[in-house]
Structure formats: structure tokens, C-alpha cells
mmCIF file of C-alpha atoms in Angstrom:
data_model
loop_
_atom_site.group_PDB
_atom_site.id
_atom_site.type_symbol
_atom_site.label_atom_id
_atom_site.label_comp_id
_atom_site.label_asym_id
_atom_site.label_seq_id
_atom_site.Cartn_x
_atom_site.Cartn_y
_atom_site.Cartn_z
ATOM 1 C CA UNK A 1 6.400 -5.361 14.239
ATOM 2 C CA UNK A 2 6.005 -2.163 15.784
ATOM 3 C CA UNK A 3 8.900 -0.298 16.841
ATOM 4 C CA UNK A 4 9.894 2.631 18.920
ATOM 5 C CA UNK A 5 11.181 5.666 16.786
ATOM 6 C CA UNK A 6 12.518 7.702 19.452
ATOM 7 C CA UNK A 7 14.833 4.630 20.737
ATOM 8 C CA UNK A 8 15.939 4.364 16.853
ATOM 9 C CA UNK A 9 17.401 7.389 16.856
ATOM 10 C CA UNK A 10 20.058 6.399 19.347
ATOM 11 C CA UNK A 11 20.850 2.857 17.880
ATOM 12 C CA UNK A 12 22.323 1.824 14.418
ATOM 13 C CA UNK A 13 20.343 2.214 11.754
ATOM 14 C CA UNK A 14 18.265 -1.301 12.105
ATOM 15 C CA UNK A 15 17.191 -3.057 8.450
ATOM 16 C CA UNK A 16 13.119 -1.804 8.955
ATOM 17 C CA UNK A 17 14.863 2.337 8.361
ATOM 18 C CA UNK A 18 17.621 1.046 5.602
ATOM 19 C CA UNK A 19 17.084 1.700 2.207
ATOM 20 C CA UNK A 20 18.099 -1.385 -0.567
ATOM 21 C CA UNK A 21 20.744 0.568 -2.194
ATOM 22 C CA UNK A 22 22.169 -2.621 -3.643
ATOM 23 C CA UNK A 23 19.870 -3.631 -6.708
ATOM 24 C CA UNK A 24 18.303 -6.645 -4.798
ATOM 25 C CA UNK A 25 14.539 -7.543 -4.644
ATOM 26 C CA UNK A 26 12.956 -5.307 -1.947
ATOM 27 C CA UNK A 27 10.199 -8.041 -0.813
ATOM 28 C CA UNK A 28 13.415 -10.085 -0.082
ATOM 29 C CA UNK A 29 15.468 -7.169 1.516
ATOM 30 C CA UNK A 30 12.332 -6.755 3.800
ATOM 31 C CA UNK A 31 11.283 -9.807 4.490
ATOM 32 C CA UNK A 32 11.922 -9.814 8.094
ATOM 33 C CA UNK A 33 10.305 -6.218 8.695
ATOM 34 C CA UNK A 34 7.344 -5.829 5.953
ATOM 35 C CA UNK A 35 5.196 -7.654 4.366
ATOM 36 C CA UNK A 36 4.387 -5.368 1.169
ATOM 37 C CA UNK A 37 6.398 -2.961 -0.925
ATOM 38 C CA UNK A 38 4.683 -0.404 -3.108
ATOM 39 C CA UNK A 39 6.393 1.416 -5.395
ATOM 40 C CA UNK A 40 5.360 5.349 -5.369
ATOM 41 C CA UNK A 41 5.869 7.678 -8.087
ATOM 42 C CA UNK A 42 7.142 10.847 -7.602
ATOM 43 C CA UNK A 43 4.788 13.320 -9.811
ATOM 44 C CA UNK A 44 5.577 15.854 -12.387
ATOM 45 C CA UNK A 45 3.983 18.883 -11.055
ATOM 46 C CA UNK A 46 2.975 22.693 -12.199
ATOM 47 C CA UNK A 47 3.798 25.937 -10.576
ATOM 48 C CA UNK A 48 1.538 29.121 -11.018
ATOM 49 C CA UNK A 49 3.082 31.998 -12.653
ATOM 50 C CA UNK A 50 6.586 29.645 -12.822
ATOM 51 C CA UNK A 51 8.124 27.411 -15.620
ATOM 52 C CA UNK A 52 11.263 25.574 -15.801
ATOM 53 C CA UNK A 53 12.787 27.951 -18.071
ATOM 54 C CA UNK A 54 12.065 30.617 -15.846
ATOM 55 C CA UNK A 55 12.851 29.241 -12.872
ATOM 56 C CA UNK A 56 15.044 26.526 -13.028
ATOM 57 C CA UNK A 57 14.676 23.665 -9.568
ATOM 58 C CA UNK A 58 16.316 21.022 -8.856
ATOM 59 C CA UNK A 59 20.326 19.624 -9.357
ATOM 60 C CA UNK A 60 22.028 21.525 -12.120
ATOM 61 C CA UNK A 61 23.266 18.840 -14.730
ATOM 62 C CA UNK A 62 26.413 20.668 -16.478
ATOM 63 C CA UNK A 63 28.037 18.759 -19.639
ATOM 64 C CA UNK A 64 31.386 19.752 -19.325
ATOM 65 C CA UNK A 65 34.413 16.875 -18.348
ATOM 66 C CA UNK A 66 35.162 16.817 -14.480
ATOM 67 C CA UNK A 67 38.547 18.444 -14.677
ATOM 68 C CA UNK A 68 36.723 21.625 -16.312
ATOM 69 C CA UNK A 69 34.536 21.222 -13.661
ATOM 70 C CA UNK A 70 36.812 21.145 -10.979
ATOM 71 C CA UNK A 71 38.751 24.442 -12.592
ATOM 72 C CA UNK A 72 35.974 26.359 -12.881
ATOM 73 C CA UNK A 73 34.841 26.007 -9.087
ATOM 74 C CA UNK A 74 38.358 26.644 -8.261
ATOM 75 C CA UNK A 75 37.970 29.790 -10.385
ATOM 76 C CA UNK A 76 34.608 30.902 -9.759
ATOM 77 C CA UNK A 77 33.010 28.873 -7.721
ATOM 78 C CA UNK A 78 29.745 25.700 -8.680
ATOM 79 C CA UNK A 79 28.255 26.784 -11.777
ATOM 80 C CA UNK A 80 25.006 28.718 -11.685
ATOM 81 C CA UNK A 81 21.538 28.070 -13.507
ATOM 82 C CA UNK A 82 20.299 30.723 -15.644
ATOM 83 C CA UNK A 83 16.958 31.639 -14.202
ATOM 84 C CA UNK A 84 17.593 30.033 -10.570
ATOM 85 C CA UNK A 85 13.998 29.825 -8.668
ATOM 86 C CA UNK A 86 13.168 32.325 -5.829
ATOM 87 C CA UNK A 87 14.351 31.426 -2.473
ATOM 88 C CA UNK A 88 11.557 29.238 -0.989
ATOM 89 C CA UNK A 89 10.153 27.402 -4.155
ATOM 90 C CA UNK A 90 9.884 24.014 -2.587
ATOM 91 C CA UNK A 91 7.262 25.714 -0.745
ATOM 92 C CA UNK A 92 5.600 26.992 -3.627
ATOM 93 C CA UNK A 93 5.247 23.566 -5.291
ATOM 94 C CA UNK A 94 3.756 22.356 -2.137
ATOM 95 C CA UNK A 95 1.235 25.259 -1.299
ATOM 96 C CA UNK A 96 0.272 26.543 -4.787
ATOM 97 C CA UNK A 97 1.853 23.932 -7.359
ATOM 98 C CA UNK A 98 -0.389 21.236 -9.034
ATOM 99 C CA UNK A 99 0.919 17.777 -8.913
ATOM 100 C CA UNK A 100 0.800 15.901 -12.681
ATOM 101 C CA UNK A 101 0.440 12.019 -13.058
ATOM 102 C CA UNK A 102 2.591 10.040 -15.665
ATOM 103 C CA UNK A 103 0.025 8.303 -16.707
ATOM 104 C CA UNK A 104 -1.336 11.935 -17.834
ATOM 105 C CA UNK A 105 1.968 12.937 -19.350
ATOM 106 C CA UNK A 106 2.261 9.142 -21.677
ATOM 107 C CA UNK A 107 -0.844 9.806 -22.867
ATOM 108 C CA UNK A 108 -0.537 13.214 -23.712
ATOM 109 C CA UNK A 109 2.625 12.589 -25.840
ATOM 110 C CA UNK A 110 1.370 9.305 -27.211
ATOM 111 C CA UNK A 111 3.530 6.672 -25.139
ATOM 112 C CA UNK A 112 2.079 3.440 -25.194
ATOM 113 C CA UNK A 113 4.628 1.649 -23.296
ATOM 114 C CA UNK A 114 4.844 2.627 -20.150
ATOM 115 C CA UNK A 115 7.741 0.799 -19.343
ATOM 116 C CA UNK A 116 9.703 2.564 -21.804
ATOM 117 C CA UNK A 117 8.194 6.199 -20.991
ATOM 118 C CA UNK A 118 9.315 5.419 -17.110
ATOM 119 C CA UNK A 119 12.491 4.618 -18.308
ATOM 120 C CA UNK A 120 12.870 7.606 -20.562
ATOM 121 C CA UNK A 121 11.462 9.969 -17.544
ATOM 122 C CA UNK A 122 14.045 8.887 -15.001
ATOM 123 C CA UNK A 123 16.738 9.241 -17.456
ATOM 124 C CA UNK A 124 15.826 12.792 -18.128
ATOM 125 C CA UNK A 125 15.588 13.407 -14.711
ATOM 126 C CA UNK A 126 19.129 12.547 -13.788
ATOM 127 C CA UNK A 127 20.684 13.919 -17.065
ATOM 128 C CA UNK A 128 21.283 9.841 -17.826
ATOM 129 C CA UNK A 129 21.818 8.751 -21.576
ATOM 130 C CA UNK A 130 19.257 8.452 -23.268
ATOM 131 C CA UNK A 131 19.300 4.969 -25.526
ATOM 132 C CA UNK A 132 18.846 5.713 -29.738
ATOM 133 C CA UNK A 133 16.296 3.200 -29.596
ATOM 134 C CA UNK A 134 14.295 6.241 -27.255
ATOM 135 C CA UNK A 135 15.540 9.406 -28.387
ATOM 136 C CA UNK A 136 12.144 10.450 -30.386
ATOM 137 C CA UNK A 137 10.397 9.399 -26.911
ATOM 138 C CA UNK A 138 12.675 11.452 -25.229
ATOM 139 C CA UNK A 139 12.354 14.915 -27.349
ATOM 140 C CA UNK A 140 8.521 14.104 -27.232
ATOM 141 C CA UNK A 141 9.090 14.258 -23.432
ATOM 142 C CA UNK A 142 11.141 17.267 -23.253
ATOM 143 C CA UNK A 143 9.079 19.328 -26.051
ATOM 144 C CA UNK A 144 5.639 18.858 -24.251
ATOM 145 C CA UNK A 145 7.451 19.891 -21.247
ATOM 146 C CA UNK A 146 8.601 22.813 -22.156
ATOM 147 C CA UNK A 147 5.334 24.193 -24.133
ATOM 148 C CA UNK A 148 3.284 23.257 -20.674
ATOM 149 C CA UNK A 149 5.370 24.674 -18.111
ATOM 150 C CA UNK A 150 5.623 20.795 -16.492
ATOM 151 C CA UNK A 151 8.542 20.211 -13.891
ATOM 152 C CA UNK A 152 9.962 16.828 -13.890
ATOM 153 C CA UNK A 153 9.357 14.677 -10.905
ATOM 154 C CA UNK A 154 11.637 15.223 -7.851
ATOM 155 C CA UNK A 155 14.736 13.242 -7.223
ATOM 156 C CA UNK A 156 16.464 11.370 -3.971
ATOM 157 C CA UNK A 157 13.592 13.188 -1.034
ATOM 158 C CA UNK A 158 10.221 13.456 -0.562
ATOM 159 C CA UNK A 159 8.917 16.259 -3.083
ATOM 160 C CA UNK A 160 6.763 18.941 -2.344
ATOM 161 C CA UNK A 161 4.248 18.247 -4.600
ATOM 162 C CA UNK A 162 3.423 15.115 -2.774
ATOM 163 C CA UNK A 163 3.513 16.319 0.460
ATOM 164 C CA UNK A 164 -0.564 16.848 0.935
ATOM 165 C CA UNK A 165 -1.801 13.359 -0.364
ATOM 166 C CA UNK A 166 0.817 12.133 1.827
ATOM 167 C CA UNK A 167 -0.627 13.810 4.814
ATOM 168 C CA UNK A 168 -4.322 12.239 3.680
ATOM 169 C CA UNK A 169 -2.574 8.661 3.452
ATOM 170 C CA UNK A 170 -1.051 8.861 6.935
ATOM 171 C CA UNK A 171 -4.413 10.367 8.625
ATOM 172 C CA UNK A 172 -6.547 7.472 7.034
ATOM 173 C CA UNK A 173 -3.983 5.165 8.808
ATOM 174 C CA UNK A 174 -4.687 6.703 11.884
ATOM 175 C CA UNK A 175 -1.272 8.398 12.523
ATOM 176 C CA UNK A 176 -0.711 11.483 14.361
ATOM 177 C CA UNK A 177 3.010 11.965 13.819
ATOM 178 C CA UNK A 178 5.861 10.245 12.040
ATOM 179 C CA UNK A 179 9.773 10.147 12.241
ATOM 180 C CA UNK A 180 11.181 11.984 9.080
ATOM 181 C CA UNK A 181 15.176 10.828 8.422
ATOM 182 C CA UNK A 182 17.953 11.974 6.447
ATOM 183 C CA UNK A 183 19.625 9.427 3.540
ATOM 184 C CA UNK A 184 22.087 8.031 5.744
ATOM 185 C CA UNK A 185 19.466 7.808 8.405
ATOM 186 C CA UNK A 186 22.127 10.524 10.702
ATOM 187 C CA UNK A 187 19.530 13.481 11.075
ATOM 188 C CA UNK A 188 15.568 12.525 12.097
ATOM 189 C CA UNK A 189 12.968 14.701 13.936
ATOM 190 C CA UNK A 190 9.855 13.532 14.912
ATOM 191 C CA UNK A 191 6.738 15.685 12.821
ATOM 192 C CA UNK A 192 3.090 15.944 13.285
ATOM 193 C CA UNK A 193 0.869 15.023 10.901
ATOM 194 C CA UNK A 194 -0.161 18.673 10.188
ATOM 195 C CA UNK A 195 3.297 19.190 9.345
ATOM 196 C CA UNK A 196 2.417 17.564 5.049
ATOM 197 C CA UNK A 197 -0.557 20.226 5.174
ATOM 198 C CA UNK A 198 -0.629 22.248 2.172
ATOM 199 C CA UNK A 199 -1.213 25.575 3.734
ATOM 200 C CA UNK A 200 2.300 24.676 5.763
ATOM 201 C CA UNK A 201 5.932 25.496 4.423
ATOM 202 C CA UNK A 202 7.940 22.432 2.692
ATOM 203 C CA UNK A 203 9.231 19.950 5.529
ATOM 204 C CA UNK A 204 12.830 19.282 5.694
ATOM 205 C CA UNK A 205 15.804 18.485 8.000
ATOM 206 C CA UNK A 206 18.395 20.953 8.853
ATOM 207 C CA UNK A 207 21.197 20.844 6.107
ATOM 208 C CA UNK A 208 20.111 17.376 4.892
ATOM 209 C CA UNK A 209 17.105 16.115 2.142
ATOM 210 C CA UNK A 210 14.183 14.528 4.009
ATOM 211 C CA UNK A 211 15.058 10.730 1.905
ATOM 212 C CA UNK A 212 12.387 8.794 4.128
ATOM 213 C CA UNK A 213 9.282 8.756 6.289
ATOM 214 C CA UNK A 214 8.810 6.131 9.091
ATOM 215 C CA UNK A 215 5.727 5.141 11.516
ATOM 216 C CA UNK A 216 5.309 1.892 12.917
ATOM 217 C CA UNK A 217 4.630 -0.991 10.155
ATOM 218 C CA UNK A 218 5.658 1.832 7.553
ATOM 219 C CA UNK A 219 8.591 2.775 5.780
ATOM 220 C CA UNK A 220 8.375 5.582 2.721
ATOM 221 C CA UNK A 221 12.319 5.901 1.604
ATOM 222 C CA UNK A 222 13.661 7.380 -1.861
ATOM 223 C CA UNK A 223 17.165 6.340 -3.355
ATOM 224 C CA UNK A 224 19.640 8.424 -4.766
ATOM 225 C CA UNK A 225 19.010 9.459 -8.095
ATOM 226 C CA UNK A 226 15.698 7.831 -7.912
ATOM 227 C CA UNK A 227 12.208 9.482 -8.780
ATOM 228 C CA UNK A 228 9.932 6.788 -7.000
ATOM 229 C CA UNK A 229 9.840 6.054 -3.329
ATOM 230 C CA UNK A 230 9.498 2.344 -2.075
ATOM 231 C CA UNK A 231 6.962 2.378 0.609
ATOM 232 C CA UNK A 232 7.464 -0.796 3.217
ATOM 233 C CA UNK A 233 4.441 -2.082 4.870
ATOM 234 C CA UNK A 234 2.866 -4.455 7.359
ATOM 235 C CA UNK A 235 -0.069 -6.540 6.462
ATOM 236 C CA UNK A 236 -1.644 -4.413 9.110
ATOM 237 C CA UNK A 237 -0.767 -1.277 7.833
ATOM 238 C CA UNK A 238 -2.187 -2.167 4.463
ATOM 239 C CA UNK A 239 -5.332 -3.402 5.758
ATOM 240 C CA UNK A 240 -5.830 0.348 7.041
ATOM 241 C CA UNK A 241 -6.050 2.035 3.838
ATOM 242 C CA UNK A 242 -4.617 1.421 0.311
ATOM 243 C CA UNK A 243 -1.938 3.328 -0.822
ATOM 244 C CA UNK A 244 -2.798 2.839 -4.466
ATOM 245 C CA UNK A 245 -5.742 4.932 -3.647
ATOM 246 C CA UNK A 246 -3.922 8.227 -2.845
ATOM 247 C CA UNK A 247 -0.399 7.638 -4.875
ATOM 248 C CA UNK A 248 0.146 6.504 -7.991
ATOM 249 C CA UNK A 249 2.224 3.658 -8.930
ATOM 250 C CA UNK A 250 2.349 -0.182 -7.845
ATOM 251 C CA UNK A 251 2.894 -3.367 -5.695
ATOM 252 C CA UNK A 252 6.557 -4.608 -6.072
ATOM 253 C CA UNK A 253 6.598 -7.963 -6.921
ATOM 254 C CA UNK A 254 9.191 -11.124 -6.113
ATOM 255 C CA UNK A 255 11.453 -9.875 -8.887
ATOM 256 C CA UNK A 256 11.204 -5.800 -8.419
ATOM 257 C CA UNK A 257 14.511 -4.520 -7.414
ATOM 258 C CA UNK A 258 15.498 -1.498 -5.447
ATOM 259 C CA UNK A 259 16.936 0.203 -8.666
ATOM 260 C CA UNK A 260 13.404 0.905 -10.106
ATOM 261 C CA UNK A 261 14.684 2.020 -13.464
ATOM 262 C CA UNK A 262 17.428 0.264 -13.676
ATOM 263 C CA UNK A 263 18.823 0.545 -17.281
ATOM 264 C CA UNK A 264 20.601 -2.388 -19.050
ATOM 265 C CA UNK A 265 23.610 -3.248 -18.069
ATOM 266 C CA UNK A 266 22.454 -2.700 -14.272
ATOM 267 C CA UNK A 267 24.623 -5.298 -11.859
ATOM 268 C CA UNK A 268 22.592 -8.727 -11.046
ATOM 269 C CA UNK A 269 20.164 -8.606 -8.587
ATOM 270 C CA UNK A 270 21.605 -9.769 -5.306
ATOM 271 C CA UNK A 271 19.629 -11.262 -2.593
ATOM 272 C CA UNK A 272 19.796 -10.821 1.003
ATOM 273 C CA UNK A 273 18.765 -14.262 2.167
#
């Protein structure tokens, strides 16, 4: 299964470098390519001497009805955050910032069901509504938040905050470089390991998010609007090293769909075969 990167780059995007947008199974959209899906959770994460309040990262959510929108960028221009962060904070969170585990953040605000409290995080994350059913969940959430200083996890790329255990997971599977892509899989460059290093400056691709990381037998892609990367392997890339060891989350199963979270009401699951 393995497969030359540089050739990709010149050829349509094959199936092994697509991401399942469509909310079908991923063991089933990769059937052909991988062998194992594991689903990766972006982490909440700390910044020294920084706190969302002030200094605000990430996509501005703005509750105001499109045509306001629209007339106040005609006007003035896309709305600004309060207390936007310094130029250069992604690479803050990377070299100084202290990556946080859900499992750290349930317990501290006394969520039992995880399922739930994943649900409830994403939906915060993308400024989605938030069902009555969760709403205490969700101010638990947001309160402990704010009195900690706690960033939500990243959404759509590869964060920051994940970018040195990432760099240990690809050394103990013997890689010295990997392809990094854009969403649409238009924009790659080829990176050295060194490049996840802490001590090194964010990585990224001119004018585009970094959505996916690719080796042979590997693929490591985020979604839009999604806070968890689905990382594709071969049975012989998981016999190398576990990646349950170094990131948390877990192995997709035959039902697991590309849309992690996906909220009732979500489409069907479709299949590809």
C-alpha cells in the first residue's frame, strides 16, 4: 500500500488523501487503502501569561442575521474580536502552551457521560446549538473555562498544541518526513520530521490550513468544523507503534462515521461500497 507522495501531488486527489466528508463509515470509505481508523482528539490546551478573554484565537462566531452581516462588512469591513491574540500565537500554543485532555476537563466539571460532554464540546466549539437537554453541561463547560484560562480544542487543521506528540508518533514509526496538504488537497509541501518540534514555529501552508498529514500507510486528516482528526492506517503501520499511546481518543469501529459528533438529525450514513 505504499505510495509515492511526490507523484500525488501532480495527479487527482486519489481516495488514500480524501477526507469522508459525506457522513459514511470511515472503515468502509477506506477499505481499499487502510486497514484501521483511529479517531484523534484535538486537545484543549493552556497558554502562559494568555487566556481566552484576553486573547481571543480561533474563528470569530458573531450572532447577528447574515444580511447584518453582509452590511456591516460592506460598511466596515469582517467584524473584529475584542482582545484579538498577538500576531504569531499559533506558535505560542505550540512552543510554550500546555495541551489539556478531555478526559481531564469531564472530570473536572463532573461529566459522567462522555458521549454527551464530546457532544457538548464540539458544539461549543463551532458556536452550534446547544440541546436544553445539555445546557447545564454546557455552562459547566464554559464557566470552568473561563476561571482556568482553558482554550477549546482547535477546529478543521492540525493544532498547535498537538504538534510535538505528533512529531514523537511519526519518529517511533520510523519516518523522517511527511507530505502536509491543504483541505481540498490543492496546496502540499513535503516537511521533515523536525518540522512538529516544539522549539520550531507552528507548521502551515502558504494561505491555506494544514487539514491533513500523509506518509505511506498513514493518513491524519481533520474535517471542517470538526475537532478530532481521523487517522487512516495500514496493519503495518499500526504494528509500528500505537497511536493510542501518544493521542488520545479511539479505534473507529464498523458503524463510526466521518461526522464524529454528528448531532441528531445528521443525514443517514451512506456507504461507499
Amino acid at each position: 500500500m505504499d505510495f509515492d507522495l511526490q507523484n500525488d501531488t501532480l495527479s487527482p486527489v486519489p481516495r488514500r488523501l480524501e477526507h469522508p466528508y459525506d457522513n459514511v463509515p470511515v472503515l468502509d470509505w477506506w477499505k481499499y487503502d487502510y486497514d484501521h481508523v483511529f479517531v484523534v482528539l484535538n486537545p484543549f490546551y493552556r497558554v502562559p501569561g494568555y487566556t481566552p478573554e484576553t486573547a481571543s484565537f480561533g474563528p470569530m462566531r458573531v450572532s447577528m442575521d447574515p444580511e447584518t452581516l453582509m452590511e456591516q462588512i460592506e460598511e466596515g469591513g469582517m467584524p473584529e474580536p475584542l482582545n484579538p491574540a498577538p500576531e504569531g500565537f499559533e506558535d505560542l500554543i505550540k512552543q510554550t502552551g500546555e495541551a489539556v485532555a478531555w478526559s481531564d476537563v469531564a472530570f473536572a466539571i463532573g461529566a459522567t457521560d462522555f458521549d454527551r460532554f464530546a457532544r457538548t464540546v464540539w458544539l461549543q466549539a463551532i458556536g452550534g446549538e446547544i440541546p436544553e437537554a445539555d445546557q447545564d453541561l454546557a455552562a459547566r463547560l464554559a464557566e470552568y473555562c473561563e476561571r482556568t484560562g482553558l482554550y477549546h480544542p482547535e477546529e478543521d487543521l492540525l493544532p498547535a498544541a498537538m504538534e510535538p506528540v505528533l512529531g514523537r508518533y511519526l519518529a517511533a514509526l520510523g519516518q523522517t518526513d511527511v507530505m502536509l496538504w491543504s483541505e481540498w488537497r490543492e496546496v502540499s509541501r513535503l516537511a521533515p520530521l523536525d518540522t512538529f518540534a516544539r522549539e520550531n514555529p507552528a507548521s502551515g501552508l502558504p494561505g491555506e490550513k494544514l487539514s491533513a498529514v500523509a506518509a505511506p500507510g498513514l493518513l491524519l486528516s481533520w474535517g471542517y468544523d470538526d475537532i478530532a482528526g481521523l487517522l487512516a492506517l495500514t496493519d503495518a503501520q499500526r504494528a509500528r507503534a500505537n497511536p493510542a499511546d501518544y493521542f488520545e481518543g479511539y479505534w473507529a469501529g464498523a458503524e463510526t462515521t466521518s461526522l464524529v459528533f454528528a448531532p441528531e438529525g445528521a443525514p443517514p450514513p451512506s456507504r461507499r461500497n
